[in-house]
PDB file of C-alpha atoms in Angstrom:
ATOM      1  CA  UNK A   1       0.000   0.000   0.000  1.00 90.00           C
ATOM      2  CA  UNK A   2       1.570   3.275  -0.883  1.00 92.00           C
ATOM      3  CA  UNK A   3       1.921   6.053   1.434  1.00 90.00           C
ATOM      4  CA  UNK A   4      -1.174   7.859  -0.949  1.00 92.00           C
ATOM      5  CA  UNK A   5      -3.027   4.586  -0.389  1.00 93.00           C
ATOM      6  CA  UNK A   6      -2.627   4.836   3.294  1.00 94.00           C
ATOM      7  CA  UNK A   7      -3.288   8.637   3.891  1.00 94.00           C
ATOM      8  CA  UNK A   8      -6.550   8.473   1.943  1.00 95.00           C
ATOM      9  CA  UNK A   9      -7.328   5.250   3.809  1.00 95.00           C
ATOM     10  CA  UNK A  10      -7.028   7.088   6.682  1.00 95.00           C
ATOM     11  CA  UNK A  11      -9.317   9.848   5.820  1.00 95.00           C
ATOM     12  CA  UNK A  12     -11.837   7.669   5.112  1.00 95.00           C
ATOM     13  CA  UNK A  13     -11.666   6.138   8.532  1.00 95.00           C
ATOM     14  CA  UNK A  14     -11.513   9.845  10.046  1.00 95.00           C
ATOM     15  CA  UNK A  15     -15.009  10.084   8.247  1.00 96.00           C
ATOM     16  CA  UNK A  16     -16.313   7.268   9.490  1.00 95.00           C
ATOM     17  CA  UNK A  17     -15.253   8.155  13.004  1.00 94.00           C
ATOM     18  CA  UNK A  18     -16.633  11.540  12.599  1.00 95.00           C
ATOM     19  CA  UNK A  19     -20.232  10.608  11.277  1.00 97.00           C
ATOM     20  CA  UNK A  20     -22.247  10.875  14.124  1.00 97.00           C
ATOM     21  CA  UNK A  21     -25.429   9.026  13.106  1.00 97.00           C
ATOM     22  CA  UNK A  22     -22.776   5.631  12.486  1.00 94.00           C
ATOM     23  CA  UNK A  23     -21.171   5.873  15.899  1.00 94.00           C
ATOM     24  CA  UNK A  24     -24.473   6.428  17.440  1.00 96.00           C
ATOM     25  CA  UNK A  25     -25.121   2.808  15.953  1.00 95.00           C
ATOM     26  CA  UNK A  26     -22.115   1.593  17.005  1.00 94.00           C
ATOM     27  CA  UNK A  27     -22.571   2.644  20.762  1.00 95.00           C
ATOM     28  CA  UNK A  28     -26.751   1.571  20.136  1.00 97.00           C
ATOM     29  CA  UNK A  29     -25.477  -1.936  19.167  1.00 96.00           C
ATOM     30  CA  UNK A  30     -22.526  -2.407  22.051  1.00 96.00           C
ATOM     31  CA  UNK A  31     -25.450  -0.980  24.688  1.00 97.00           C
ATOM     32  CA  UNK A  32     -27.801  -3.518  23.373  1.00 97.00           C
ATOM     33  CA  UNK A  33     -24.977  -6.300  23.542  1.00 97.00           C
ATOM     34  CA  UNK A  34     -24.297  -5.410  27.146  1.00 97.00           C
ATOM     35  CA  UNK A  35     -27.606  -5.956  27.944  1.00 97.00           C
ATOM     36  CA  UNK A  36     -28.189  -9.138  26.083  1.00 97.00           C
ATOM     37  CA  UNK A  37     -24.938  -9.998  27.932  1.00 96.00           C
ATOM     38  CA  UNK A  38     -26.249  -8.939  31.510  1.00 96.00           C
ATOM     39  CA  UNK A  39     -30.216 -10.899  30.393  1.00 97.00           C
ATOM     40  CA  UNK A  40     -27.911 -14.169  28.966  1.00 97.00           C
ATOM     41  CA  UNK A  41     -30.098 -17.001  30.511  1.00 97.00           C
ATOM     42  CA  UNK A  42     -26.500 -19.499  28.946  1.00 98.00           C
ATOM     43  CA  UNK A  43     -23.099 -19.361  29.122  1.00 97.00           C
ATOM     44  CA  UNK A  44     -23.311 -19.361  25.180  1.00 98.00           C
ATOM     45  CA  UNK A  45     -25.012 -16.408  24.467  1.00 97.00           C
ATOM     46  CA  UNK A  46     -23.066 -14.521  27.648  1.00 97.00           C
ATOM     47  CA  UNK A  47     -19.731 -15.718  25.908  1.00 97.00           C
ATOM     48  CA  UNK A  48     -21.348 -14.324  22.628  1.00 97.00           C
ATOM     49  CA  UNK A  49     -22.822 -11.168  24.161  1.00 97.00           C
ATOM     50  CA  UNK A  50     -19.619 -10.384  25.285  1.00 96.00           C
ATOM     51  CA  UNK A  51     -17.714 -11.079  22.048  1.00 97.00           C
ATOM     52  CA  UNK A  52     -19.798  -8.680  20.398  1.00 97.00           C
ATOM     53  CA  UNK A  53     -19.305  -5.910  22.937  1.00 96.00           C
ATOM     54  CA  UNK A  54     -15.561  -6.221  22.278  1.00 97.00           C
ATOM     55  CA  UNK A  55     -16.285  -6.093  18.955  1.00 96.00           C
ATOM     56  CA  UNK A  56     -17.361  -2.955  18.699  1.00 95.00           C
ATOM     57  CA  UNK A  57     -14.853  -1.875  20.978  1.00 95.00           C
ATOM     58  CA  UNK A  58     -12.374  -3.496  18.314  1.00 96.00           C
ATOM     59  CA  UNK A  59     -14.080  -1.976  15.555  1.00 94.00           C
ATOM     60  CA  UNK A  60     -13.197   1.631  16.769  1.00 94.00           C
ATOM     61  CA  UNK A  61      -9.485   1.177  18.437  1.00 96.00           C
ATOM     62  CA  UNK A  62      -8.889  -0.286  14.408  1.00 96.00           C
ATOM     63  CA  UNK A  63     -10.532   2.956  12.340  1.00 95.00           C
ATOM     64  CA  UNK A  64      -8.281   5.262  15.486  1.00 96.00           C
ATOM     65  CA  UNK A  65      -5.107   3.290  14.250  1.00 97.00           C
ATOM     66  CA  UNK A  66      -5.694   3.762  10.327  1.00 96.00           C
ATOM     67  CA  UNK A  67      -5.984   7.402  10.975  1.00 96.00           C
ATOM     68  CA  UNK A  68      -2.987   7.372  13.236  1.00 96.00           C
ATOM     69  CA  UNK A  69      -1.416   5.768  10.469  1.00 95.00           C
ATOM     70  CA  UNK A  70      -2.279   8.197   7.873  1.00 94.00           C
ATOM     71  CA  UNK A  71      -1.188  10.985  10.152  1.00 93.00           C
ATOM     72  CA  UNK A  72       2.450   9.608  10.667  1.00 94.00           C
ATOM     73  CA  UNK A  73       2.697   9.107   6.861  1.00 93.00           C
ATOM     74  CA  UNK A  74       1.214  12.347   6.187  1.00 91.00           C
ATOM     75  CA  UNK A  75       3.647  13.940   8.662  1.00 91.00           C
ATOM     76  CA  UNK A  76       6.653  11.623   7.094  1.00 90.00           C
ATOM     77  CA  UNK A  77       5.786  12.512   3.639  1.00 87.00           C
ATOM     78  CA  UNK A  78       5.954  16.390   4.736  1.00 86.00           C
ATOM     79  CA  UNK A  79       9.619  16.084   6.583  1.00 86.00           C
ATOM     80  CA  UNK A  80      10.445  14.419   3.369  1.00 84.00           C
ATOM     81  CA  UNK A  81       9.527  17.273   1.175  1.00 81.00           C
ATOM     82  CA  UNK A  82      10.823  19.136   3.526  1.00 78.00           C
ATOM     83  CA  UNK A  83      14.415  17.581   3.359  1.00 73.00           C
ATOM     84  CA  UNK A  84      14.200  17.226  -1.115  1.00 68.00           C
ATOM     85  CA  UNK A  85      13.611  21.315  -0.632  1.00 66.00           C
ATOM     86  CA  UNK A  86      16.546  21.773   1.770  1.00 62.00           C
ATOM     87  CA  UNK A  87      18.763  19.640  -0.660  1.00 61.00           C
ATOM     88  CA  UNK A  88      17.805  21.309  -3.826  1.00 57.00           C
TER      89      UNK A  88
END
């Protein structure tokens, strides 16, 4: 994936992370887990209930890391720049 690949990528996620109605579904869906989790009359569906509320847990730590990704490229490809102007 080139470093263009990776900072677009990364705005993307940013979007994602920023569009309120999708995280409002994403905290709606890890509430409703918890409480499935808390109601769970098995083991089963507590072990799945649970699973799904790190899921969406997951979910969010991995869009926060492509945009942290995208920034240090972003930040990489400007010091880079940077150093081609310096040497020119």
């Amino acid at each position: 994936m080139t470093d263009d690949d990776r900072m677009n990528r990364a705005t993307r996620a940013q979007e994602v992370l920023g569009n309120k109605a999708f995280m409002a579904t994403i905290e709606s869906l890890e509430v409703s887990y918890i409480q499935a989790w808390k109601n769970a009359k098995t083991v089963e569906a507590r072990e799945d209930a649970f699973r799904y509320v790190q899921l969406c847990k997951k979910f969010e730590r991995d869009l926060q890391s492509v945009v942290l990704d995208g920034q240090l490229v972003g930040k990489r490809v400007k010091e880079l720049e940077g150093q081609k102007s310096w040497l020119a």
